mmCIF file of C-alpha atoms in Angstrom:
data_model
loop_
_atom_site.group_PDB
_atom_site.id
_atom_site.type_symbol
_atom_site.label_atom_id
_atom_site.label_comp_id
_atom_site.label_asym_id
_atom_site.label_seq_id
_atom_site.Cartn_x
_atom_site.Cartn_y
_atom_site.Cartn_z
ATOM 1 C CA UNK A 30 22.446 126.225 186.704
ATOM 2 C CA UNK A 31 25.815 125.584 185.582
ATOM 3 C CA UNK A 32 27.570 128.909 185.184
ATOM 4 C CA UNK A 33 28.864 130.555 187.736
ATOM 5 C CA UNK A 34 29.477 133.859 186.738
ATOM 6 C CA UNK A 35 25.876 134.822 185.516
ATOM 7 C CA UNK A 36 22.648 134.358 187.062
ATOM 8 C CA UNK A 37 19.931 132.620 185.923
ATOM 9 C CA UNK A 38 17.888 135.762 184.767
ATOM 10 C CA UNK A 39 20.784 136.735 182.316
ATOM 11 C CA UNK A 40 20.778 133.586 180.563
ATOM 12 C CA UNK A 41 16.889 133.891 179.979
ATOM 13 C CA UNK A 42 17.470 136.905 178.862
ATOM 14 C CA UNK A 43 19.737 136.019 176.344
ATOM 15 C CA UNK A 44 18.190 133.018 174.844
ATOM 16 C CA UNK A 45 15.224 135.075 174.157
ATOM 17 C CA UNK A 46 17.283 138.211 172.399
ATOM 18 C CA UNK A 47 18.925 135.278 170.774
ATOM 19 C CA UNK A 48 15.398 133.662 169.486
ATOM 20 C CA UNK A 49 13.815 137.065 168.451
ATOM 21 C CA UNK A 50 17.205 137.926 166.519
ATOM 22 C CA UNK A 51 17.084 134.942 164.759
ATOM 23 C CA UNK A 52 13.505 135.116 164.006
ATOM 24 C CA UNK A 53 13.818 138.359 163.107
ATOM 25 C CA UNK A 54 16.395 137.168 160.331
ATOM 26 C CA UNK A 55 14.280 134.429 159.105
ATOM 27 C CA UNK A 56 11.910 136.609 157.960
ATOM 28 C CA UNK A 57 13.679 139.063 156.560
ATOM 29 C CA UNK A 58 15.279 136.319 154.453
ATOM 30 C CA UNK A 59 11.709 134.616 153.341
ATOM 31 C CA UNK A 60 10.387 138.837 152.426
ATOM 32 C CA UNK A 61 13.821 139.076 150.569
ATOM 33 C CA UNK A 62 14.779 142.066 152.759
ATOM 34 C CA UNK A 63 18.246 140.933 153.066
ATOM 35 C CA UNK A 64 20.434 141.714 149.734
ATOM 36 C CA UNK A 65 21.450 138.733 148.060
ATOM 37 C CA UNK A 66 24.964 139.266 148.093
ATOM 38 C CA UNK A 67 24.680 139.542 152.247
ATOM 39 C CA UNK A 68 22.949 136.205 152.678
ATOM 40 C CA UNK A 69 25.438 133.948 153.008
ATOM 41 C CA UNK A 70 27.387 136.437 155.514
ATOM 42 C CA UNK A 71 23.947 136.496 157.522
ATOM 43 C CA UNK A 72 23.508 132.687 157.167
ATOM 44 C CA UNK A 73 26.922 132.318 158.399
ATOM 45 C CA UNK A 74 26.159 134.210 161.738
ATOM 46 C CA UNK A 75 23.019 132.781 162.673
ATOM 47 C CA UNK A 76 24.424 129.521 162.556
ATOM 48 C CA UNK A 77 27.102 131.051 164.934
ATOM 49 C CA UNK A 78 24.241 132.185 166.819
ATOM 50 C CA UNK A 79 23.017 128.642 167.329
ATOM 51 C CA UNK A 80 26.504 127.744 168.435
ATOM 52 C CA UNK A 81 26.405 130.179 171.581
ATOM 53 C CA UNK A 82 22.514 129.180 172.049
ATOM 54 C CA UNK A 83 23.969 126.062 172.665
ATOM 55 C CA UNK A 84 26.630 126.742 175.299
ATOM 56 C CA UNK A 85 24.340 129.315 176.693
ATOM 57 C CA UNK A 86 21.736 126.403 177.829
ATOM 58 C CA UNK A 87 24.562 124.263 179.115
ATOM 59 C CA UNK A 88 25.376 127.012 181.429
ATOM 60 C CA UNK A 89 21.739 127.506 182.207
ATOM 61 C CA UNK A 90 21.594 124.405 182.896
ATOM 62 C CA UNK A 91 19.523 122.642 180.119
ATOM 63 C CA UNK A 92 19.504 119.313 179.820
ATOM 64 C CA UNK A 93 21.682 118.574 176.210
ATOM 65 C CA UNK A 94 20.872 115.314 175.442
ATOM 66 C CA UNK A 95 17.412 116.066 174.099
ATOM 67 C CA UNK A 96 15.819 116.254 170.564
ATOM 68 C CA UNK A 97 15.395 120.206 170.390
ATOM 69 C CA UNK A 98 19.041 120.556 171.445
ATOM 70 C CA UNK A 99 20.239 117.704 168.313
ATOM 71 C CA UNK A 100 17.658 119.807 166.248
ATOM 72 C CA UNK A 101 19.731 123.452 166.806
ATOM 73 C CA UNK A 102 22.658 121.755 166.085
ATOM 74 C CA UNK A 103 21.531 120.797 162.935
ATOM 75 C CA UNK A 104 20.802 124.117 162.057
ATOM 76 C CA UNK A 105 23.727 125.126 162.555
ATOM 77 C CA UNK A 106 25.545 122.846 160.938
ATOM 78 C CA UNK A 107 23.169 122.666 157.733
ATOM 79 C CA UNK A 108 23.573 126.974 157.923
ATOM 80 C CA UNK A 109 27.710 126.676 158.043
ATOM 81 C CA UNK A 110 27.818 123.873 155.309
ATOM 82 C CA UNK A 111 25.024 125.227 152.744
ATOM 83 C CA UNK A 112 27.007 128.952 153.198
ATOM 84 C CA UNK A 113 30.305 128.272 153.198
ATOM 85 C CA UNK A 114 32.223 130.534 151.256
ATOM 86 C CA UNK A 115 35.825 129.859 150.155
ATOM 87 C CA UNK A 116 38.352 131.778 152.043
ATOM 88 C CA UNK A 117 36.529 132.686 154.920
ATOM 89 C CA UNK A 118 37.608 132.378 158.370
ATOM 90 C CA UNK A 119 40.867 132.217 156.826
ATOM 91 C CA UNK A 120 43.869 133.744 157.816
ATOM 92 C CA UNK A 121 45.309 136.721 155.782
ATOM 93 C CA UNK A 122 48.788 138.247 155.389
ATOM 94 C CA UNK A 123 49.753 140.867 152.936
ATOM 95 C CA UNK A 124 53.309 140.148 151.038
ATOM 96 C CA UNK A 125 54.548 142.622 148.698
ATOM 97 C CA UNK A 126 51.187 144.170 148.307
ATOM 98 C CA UNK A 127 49.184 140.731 147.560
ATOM 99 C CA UNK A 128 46.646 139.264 149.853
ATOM 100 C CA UNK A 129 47.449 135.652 150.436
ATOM 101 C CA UNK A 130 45.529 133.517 152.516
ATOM 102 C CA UNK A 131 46.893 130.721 154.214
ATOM 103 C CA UNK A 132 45.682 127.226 154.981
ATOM 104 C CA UNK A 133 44.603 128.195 158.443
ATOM 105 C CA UNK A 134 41.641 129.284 160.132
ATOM 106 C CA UNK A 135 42.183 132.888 162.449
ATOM 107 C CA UNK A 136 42.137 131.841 166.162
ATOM 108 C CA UNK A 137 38.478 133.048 166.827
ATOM 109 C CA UNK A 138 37.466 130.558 163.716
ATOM 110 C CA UNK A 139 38.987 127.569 164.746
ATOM 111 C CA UNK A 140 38.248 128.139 168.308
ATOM 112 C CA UNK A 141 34.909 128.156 166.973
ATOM 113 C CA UNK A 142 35.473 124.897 164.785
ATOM 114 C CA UNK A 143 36.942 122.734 168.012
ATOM 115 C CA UNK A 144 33.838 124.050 169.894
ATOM 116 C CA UNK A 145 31.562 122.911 167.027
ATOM 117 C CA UNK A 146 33.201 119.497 166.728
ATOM 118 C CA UNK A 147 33.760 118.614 170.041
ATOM 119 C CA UNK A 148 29.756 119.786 171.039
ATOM 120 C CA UNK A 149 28.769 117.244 168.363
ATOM 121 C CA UNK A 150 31.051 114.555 169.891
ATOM 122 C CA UNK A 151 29.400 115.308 173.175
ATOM 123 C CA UNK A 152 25.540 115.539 172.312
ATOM 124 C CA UNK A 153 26.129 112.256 170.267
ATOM 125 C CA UNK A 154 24.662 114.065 167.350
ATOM 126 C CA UNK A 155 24.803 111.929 163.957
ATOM 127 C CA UNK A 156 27.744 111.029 161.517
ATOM 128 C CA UNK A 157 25.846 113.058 158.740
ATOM 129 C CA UNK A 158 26.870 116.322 160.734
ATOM 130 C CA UNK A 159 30.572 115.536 160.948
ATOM 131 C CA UNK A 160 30.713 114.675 157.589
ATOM 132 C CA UNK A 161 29.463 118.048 156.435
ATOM 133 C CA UNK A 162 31.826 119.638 159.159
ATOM 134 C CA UNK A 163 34.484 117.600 157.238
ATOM 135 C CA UNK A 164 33.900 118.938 154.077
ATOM 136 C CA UNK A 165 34.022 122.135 155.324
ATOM 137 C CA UNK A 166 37.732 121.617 156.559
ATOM 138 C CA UNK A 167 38.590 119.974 153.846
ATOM 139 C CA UNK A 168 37.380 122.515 151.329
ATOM 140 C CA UNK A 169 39.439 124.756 152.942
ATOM 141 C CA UNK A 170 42.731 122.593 153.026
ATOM 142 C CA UNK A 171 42.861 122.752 156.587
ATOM 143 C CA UNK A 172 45.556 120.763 158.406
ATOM 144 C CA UNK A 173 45.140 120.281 162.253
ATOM 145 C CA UNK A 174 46.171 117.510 164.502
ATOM 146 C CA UNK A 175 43.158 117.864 166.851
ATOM 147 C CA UNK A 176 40.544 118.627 164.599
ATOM 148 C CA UNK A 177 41.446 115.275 162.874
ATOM 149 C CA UNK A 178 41.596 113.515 165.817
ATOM 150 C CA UNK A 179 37.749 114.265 166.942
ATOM 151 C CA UNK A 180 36.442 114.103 163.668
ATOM 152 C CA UNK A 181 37.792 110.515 163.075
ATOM 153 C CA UNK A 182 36.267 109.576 166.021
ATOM 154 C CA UNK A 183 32.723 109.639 164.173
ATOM 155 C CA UNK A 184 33.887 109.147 160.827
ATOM 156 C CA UNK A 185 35.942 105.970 161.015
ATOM 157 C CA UNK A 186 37.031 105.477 157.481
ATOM 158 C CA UNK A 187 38.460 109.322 157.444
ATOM 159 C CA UNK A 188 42.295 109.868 155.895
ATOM 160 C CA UNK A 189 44.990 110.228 158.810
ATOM 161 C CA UNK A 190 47.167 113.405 158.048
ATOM 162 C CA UNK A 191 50.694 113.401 158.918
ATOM 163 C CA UNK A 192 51.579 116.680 158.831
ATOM 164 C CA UNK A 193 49.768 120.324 159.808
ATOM 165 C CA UNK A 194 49.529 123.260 158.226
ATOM 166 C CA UNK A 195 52.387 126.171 158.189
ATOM 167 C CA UNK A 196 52.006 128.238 161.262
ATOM 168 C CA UNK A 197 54.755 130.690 159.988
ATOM 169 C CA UNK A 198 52.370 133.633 160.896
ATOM 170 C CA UNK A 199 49.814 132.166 163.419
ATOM 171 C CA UNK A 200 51.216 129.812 165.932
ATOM 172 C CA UNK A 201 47.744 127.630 167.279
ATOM 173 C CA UNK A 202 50.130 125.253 168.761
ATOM 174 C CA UNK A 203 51.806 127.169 170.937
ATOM 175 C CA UNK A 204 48.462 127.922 172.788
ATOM 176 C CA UNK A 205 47.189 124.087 172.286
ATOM 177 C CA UNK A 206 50.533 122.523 172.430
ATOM 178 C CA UNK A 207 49.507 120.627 175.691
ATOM 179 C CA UNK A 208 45.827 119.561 174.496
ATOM 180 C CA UNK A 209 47.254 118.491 171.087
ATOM 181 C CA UNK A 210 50.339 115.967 173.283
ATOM 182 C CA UNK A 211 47.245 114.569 175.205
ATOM 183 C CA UNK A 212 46.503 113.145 171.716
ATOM 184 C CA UNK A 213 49.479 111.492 170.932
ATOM 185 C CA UNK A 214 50.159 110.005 175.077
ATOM 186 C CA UNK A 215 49.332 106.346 174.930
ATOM 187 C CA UNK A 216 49.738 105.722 178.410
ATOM 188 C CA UNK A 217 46.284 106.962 179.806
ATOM 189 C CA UNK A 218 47.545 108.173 182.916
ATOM 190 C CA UNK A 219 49.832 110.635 181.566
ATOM 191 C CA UNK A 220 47.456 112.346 179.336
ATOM 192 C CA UNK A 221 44.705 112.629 181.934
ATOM 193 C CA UNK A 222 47.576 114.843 183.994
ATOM 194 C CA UNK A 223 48.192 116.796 181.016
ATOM 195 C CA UNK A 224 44.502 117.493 180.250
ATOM 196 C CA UNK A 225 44.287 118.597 184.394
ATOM 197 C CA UNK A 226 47.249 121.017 183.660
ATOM 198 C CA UNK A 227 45.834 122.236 180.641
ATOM 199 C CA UNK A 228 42.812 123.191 182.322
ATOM 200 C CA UNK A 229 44.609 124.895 185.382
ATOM 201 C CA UNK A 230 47.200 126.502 183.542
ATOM 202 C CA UNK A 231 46.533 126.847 180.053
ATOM 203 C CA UNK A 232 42.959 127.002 178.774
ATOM 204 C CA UNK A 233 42.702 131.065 179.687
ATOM 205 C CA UNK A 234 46.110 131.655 179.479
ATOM 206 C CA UNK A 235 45.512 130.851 175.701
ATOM 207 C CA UNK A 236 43.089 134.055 175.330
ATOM 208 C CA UNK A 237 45.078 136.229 177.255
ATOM 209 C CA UNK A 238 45.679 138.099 174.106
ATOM 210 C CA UNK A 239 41.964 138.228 172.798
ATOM 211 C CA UNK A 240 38.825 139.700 173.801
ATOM 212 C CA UNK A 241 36.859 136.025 174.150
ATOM 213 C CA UNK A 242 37.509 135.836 178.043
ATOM 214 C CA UNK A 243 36.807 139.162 178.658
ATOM 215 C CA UNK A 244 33.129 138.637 177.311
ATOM 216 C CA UNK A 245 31.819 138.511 180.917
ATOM 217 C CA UNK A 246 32.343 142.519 181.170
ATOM 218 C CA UNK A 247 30.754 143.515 177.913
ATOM 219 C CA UNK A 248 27.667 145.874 178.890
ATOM 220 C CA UNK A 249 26.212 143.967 174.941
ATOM 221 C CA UNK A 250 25.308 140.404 176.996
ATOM 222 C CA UNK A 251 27.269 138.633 174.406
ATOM 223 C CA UNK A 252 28.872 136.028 177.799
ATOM 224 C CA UNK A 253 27.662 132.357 177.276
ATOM 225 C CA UNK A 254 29.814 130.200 179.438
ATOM 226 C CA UNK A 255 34.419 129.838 178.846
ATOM 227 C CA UNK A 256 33.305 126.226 178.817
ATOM 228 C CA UNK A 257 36.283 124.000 177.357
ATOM 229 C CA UNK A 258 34.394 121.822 175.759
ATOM 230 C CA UNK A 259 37.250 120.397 173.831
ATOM 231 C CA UNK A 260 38.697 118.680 176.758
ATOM 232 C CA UNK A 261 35.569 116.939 177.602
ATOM 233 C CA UNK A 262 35.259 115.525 174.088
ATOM 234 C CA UNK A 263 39.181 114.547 174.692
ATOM 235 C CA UNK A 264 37.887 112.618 177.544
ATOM 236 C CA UNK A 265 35.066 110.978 175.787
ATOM 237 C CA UNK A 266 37.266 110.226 172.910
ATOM 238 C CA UNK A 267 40.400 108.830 174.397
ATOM 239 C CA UNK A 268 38.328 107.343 177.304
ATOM 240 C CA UNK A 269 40.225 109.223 180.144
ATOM 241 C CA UNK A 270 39.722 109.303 183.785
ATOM 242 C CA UNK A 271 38.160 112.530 184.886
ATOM 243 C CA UNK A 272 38.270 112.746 188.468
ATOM 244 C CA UNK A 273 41.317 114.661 189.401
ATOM 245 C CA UNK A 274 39.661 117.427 187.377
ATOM 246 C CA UNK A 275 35.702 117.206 186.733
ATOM 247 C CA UNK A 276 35.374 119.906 188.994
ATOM 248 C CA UNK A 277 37.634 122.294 187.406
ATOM 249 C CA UNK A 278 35.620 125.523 186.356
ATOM 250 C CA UNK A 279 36.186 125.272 183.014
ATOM 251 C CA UNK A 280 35.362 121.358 182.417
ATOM 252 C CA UNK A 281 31.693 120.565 180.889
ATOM 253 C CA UNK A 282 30.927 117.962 183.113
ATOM 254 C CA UNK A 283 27.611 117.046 182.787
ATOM 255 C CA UNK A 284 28.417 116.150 179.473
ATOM 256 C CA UNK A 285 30.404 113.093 180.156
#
């Protein structure tokens, strides 16, 4: 057990609502019970569905590094890619009565795109994954210092951008600002200070102004772990020294 919030009951619990959801989808989608133009929405959120399966059984405790857990995140992955829709998870302003979306993903979405990366960095699952993730992002003209940064870790041969998107609306890096330095620090010592501060200071301050750490207190069950499992694939990536900081709450560290 890795959570300490929850007991181990309440994770059971979940994973099987989870399960008989899902199944419950699956068929519907094989008896063509589901209309056609909702399938790719429902596609879409079963592969999120995988996605908190996942965290959930790190904080049950479940050992990741096995073949079921590299076969749910292939379902998830092959779900996202094969439903992707343009536009969506997009940010959207209205100006002068048109709807313009920007080159940017709303911060639940690419919360939710770091988490998938940096899980896949972590589990060691295969290059084929990434480069669907990839086309995803780049399909959607996504610019993002970090994102880039853990996805050329598996895909070597993957453009370097120089500049991110416009934040005019939606400012990611002032939340990330920290994480996204620990990047660019070349002296290894630095950056593993950073990444403790982030941790400590940062990491929850970032959701102060959204419902995802609050999740705990929901009477639905929808609480799988506040897990920051983009640091750990920092760490893994950049080949940082963990110590002052593998116990923080937050940091995956059975993963490393």
């Amino acid at each position: 057990m890795r959570d300490k919030i929850k007991n181990e009951l309440y994770f059971h619990n979940y994973l099987k609502q989870s399960y008989n959801r899902l199944s419950i989808r699956y068929d519907k989608l094989l008896n063509g019970q589901i209309k056609p133009e909702r399938e790719k929405i429902v596609k879409k959120d079963m592969a999120l569905s995988y996605k908190n399966i996942l965290i959930a059984k790190y904080s049950l405790g479940v050992d990741m590094f096995t073949e079921e857990i590299q076969v749910e995140y292939k379902k998830m992955i092959t779900l996202l890619s094969e439903n992707w829709e343009e536009n969506y998870g997009k940010l959207v302003v209205f100006s002068k009565g048109v709807t313009v979306y920007l080159d940017q993903y709303t911060f639940s979405n690419y919360v939710d795109m770091i988490e998938i990366i940096s899980l896949g960095i972590l589990i060691g699952a295969p290059i084929e994954d990434f480069i669907l993730l990839s086309n995803i992002i780049d399909q959607d003209k996504i610019k993002d210092f970090l994102m880039e940064y853990l996805l050329r870790y598996k895909i070597k041969d993957r453009f370097e951008i120089t500049t991110e998107n416009d934040e005019e609306y939606f400012r990611i890096n002032e939340r990330f600002s920290r994480l996204k330095g620990v990047i660019n620090h070349e002296d290894k010592n630095i950056a593993k200070i950073e990444l403790k501060l982030f941790l400590e200071n940062d990491w929850e301050k970032a959701f102060s102004d959204s419902p995802l750490f609050k999740a705990h207190l929901s009477p639905y069950d929808i609480y799988v772990g506040y897990w920051c499992f983009m640091s750990a694939a920092i760490v893994k990536v950049k080949g940082l020294d963990d110590n002052e900081f593998r116990n923080n709450r937050y940091y995956p560290n059975d993963l490393i």
